[in-house]
Coordinates of C-alpha atoms and ligand atoms in Angstrom, one line a residue:
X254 CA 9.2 11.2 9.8
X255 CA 12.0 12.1 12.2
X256 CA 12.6 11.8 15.7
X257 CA 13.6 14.6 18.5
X258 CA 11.7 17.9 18.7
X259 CA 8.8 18.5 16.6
X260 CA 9.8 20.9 13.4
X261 CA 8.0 23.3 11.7
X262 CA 6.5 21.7 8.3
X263 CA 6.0 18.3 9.9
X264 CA 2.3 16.8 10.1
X265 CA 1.1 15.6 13.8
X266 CA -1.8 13.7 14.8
X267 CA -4.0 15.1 17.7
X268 CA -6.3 12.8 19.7
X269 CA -9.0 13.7 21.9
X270 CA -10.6 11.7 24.8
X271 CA -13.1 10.1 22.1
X272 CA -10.3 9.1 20.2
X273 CA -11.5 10.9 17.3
X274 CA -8.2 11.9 15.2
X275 CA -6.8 15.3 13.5
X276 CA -3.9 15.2 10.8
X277 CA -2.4 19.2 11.3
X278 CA 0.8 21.0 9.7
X279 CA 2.7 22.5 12.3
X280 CA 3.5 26.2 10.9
X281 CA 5.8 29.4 12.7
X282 CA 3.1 31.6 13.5
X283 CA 0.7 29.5 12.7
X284 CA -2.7 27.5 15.0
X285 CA -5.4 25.0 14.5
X286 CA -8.8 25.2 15.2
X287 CA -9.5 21.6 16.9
X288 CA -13.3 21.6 18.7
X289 CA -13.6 25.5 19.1
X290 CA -10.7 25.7 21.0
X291 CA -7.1 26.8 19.6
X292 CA -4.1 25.8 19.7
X293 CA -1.1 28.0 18.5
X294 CA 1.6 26.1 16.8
X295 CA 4.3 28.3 18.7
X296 CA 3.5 26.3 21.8
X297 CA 4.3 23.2 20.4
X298 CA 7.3 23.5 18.1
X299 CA 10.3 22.6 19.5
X300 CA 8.7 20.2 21.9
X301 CA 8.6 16.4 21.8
X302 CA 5.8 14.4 20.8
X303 CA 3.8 12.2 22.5
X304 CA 2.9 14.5 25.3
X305 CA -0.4 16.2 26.1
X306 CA -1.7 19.6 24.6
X307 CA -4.5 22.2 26.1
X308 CA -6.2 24.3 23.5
X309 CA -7.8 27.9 24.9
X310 CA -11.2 26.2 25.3
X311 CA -8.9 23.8 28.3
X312 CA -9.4 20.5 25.9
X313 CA -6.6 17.7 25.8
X314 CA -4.9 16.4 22.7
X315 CA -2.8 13.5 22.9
X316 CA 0.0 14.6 20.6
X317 CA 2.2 12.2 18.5
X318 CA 3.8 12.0 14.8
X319 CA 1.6 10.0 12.5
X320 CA 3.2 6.4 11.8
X321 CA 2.7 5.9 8.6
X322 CA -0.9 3.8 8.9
X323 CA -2.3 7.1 11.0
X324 CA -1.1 9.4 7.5
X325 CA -2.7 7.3 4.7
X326 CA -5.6 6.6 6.4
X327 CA -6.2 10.6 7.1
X328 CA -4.2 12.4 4.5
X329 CA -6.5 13.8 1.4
X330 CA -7.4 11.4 -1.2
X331 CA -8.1 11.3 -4.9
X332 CA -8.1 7.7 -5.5
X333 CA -8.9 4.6 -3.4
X334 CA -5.8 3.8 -1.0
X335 CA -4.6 0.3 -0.1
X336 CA -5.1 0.1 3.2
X337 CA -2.4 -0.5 5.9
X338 CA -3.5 -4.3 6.3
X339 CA -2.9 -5.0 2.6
X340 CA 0.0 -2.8 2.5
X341 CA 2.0 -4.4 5.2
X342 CA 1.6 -7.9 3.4
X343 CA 2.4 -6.2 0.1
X344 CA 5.8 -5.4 1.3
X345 CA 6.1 -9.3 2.3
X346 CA 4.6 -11.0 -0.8
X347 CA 6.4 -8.9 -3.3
X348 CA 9.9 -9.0 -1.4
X349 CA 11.0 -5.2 -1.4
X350 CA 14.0 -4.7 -0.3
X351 CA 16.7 -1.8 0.2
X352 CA 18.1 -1.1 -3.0
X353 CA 16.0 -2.6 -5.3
X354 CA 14.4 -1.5 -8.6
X355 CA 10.3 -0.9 -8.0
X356 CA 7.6 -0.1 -10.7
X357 CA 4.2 0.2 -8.8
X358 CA 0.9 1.1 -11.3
X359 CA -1.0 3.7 -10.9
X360 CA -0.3 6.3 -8.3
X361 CA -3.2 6.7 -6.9
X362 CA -3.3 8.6 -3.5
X363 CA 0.1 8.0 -3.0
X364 CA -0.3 5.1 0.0
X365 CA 1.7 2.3 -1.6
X366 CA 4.0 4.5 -3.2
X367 CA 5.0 5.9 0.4
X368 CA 5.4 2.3 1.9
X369 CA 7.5 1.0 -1.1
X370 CA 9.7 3.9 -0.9
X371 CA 10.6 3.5 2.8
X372 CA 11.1 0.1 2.0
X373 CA 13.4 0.6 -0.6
X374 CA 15.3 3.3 1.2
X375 CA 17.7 6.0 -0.3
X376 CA 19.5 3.6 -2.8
X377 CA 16.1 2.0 -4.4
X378 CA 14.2 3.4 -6.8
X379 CA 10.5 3.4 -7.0
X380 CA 8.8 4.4 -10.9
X381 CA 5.4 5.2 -10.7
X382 CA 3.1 5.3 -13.1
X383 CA -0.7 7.0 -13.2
X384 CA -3.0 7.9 -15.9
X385 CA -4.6 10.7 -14.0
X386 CA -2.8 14.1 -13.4
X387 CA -5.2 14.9 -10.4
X388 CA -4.4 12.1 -8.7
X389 CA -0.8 12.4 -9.4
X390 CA -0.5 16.4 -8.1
X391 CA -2.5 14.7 -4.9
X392 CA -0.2 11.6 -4.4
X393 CA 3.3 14.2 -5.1
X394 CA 1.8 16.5 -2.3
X395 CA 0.6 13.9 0.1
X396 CA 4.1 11.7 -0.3
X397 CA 6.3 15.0 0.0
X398 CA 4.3 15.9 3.1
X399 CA 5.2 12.6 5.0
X400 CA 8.5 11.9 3.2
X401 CA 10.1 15.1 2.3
X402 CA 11.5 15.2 -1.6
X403 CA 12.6 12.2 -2.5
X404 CA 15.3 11.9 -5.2
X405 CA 14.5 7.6 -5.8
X406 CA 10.9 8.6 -6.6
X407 CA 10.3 8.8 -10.5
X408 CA 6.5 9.6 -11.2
X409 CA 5.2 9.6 -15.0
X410 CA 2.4 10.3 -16.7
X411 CA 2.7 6.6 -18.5
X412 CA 0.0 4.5 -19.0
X413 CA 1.3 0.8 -18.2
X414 CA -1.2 -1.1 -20.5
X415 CA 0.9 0.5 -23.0
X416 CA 3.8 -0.6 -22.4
X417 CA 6.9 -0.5 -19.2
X418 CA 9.9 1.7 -20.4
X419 CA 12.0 2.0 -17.3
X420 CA 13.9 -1.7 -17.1
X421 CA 15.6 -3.3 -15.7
X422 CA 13.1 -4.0 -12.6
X423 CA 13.6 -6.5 -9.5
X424 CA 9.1 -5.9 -8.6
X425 CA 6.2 -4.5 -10.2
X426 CA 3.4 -3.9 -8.0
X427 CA 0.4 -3.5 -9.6
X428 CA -3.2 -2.1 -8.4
X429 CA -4.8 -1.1 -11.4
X430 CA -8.2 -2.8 -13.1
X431 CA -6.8 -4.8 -15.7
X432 CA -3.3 -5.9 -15.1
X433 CA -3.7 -9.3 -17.5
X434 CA -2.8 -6.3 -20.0
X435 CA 0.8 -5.4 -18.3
X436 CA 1.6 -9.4 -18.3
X437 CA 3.6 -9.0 -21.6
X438 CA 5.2 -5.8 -20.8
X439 CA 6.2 -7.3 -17.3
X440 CA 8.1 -10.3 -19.0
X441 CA 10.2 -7.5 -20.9
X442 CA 10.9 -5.5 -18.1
X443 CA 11.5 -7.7 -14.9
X444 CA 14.6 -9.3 -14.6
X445 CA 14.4 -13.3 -14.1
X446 CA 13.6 -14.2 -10.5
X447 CA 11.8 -10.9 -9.7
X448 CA 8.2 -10.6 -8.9
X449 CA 5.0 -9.3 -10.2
X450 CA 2.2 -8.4 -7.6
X451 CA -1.3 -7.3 -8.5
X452 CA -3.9 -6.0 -6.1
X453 CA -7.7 -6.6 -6.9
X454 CA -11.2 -6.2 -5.6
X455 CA -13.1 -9.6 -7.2
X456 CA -12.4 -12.9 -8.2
X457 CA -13.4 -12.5 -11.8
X458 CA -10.2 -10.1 -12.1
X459 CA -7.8 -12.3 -10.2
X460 CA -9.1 -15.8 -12.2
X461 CA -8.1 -13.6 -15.2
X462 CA -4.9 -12.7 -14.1
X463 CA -3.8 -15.9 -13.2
X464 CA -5.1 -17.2 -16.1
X465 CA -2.8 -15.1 -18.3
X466 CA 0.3 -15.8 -16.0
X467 CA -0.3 -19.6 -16.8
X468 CA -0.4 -19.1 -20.3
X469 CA 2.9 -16.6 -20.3
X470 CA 5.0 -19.6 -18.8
X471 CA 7.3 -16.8 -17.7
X472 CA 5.7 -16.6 -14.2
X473 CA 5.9 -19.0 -11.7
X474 CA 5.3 -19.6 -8.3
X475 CA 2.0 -18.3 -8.5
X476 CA 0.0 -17.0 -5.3
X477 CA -3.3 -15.6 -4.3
X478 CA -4.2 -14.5 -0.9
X479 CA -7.0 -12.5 0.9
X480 CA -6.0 -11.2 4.6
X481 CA -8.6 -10.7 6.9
X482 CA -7.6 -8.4 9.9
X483 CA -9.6 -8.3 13.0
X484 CA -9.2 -6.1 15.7
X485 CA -9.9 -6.7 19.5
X486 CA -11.7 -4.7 22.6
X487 CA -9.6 -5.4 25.9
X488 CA -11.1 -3.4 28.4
X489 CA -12.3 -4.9 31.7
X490 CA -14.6 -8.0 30.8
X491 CA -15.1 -7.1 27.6
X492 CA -12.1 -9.0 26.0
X493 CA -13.4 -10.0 22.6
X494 CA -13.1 -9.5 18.6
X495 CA -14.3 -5.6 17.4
X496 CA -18.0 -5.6 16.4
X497 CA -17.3 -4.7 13.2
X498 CA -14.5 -5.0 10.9
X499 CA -13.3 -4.4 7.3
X500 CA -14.7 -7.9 5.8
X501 CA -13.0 -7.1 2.3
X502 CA -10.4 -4.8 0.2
X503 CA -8.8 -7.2 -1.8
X504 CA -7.0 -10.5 -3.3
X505 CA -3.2 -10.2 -3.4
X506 CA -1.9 -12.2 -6.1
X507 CA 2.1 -12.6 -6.7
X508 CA 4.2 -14.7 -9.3
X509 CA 7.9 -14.9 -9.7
X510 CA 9.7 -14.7 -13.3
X511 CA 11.3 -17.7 -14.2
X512 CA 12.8 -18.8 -17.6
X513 CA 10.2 -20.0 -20.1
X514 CA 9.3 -23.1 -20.4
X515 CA 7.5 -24.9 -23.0
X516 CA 4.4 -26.8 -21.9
X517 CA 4.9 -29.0 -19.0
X518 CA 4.4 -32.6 -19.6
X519 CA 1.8 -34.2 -18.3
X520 CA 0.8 -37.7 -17.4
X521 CA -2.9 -38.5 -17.1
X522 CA -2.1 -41.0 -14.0
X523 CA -0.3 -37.9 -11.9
X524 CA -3.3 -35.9 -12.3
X525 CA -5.4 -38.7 -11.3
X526 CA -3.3 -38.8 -8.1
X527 CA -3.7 -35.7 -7.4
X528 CA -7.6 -36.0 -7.4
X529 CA -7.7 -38.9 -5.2
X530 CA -5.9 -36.9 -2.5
X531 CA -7.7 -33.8 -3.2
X532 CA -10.7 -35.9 -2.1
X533 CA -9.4 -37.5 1.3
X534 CA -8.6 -34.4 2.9
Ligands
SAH686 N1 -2.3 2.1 -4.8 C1 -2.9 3.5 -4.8 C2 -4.3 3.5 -5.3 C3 -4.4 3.3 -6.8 S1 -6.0 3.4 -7.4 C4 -2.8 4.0 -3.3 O1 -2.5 3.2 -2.5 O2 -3.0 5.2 -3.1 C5 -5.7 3.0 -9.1 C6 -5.1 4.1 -9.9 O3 -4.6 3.5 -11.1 C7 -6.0 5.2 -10.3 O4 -5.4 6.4 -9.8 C8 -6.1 5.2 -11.8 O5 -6.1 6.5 -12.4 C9 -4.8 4.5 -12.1 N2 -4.7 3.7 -13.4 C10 -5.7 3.0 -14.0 N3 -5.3 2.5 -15.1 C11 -4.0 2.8 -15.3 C12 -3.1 2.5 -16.3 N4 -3.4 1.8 -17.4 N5 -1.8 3.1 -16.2 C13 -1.5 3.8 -15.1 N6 -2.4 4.1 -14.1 C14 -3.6 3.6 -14.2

């Protein structure tokens, strides 16, 4: 993502009247098909974005770069992506920051792997780990498409259940099925005060995680959210929420580590306490 004159190499997103979207690599010598029309890349290399296009068939493309929401959401897939919503409070809830140390399981498409490392910048590191080697040839093509090479990413072949070998880490950022099974590994490899995130689809998965946080002692701080996102019309009269909307992804849970503790004492009449004023409200 740069700014001044589109380059060769870069991606741009075309929009037609209908708002429909296409994701295109501009190439020397090379042109796009878009609605039987063409357009030769020639014409618009060199030039800045955000200005109108005319393919041979006389049809107008709104022409911009792709912010990083408009290139996960249309860049090729092999996995599921987190989608820009969740990936925005991500960022938040698990604190990254330029410079630190990230470990984000698996791969996938690439999405969250993209926002971490802009988050992190040039003197972070983001390790990321994934099972699959077709989704990890997709991710390294999608992420060097919209980012260019970039020296702070590590990618391996590692499979996190089994255990975390890059260390010191200030976040892990988890979306993989089980991540109750990285909780040990996690207390290892984070340094005190960081934090673990983990991304799921159902409560089953995120009572379990939780549940093994608890036991650990080494996590504190423990919290689970859901974000619902919901767009809005604004034209003329009709001011009001979208028709339709994405009703569920996932819950976002996040724990710092903290020294361990034995068990915390406990006194029957707190608890009690507790209850009564659960109740009023
Ligand atoms: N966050 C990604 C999507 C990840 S989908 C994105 O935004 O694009 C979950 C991925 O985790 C899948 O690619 C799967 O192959 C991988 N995976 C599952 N179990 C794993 C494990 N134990 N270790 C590493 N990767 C794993």
């Amino acid at each position: 993502m740069r700014a001044g004159p589109l380059g060769a190499g870069e991606s741009v997103l075309l929009i037609d009247r209908k708002e429909r979207r296409y994701l295109i690599t501009l190439r020397t010598g090379g042109s796009s098909d878009l609605r039987g029309g063409r357009l030769a890349h020639d014409q618009v290399i060199g030039t800045p974005e955000g200005r109108y296009v005319v393919t041979t068939r006389g049809e107008k493309f709104l022409m911009v770069r792709p912010t990083l929401a408009d290139f996960v959401l249309e860049m090729p897939r092999g996995a599921q992506i987190i989608y820009p919503k969740d990936l925005s409070v991500i960022l938040l809830a698990a604190d990254i920051y330029p410079g630190a140390a990230v470990l984000e399981a698996g791969t996938g498409s690439g999405a969250l792997t993209m926002a971490l490392l802009r988050a992190v910048g040039p003197s972070g590191r983001v390790y990321s780990y994934e099972v699959r080697d077709e989704f990890a040839s997709t991710a390294r093509k999608n992420i060097e498409k919209y980012l260019g090479i970039r020296d702070e990413l590590v990618m391996r072949a590692q499979d996190i259940y089994v255990g975390i070998p890059d260390r010191p880490l200030d976040r892990i950022v988890l979306d993989v099925p089980e991540p109750w099974r990285v909780v040990e590994h996690a207390t290892v490899a984070l340094r005190e005060g960081g934090i673990l995130l983990s991304y799921l689809p159902t409560v089953p998965q995120t009572v379990e995680f939780v549940t093994m946080l608890r036991r650990s002692s080494k996590f504190g701080m423990i919290e689970t959210t859901e974000t619902l996102l919901r767009p809005w019309n604004i034209e003329g009269q009709s001011v009001r929420p979208a028709h339709r909307m994405v009703a569920h992804t996932a819950f976002i849970t996040s724990a710092r580590r903290i020294e361990g503790r034995g068990p915390l004492p406990e006194r029957p009449d707190d608890r009690d306490e507790d209850e009564a004023r659960g109740r009023e409200q």
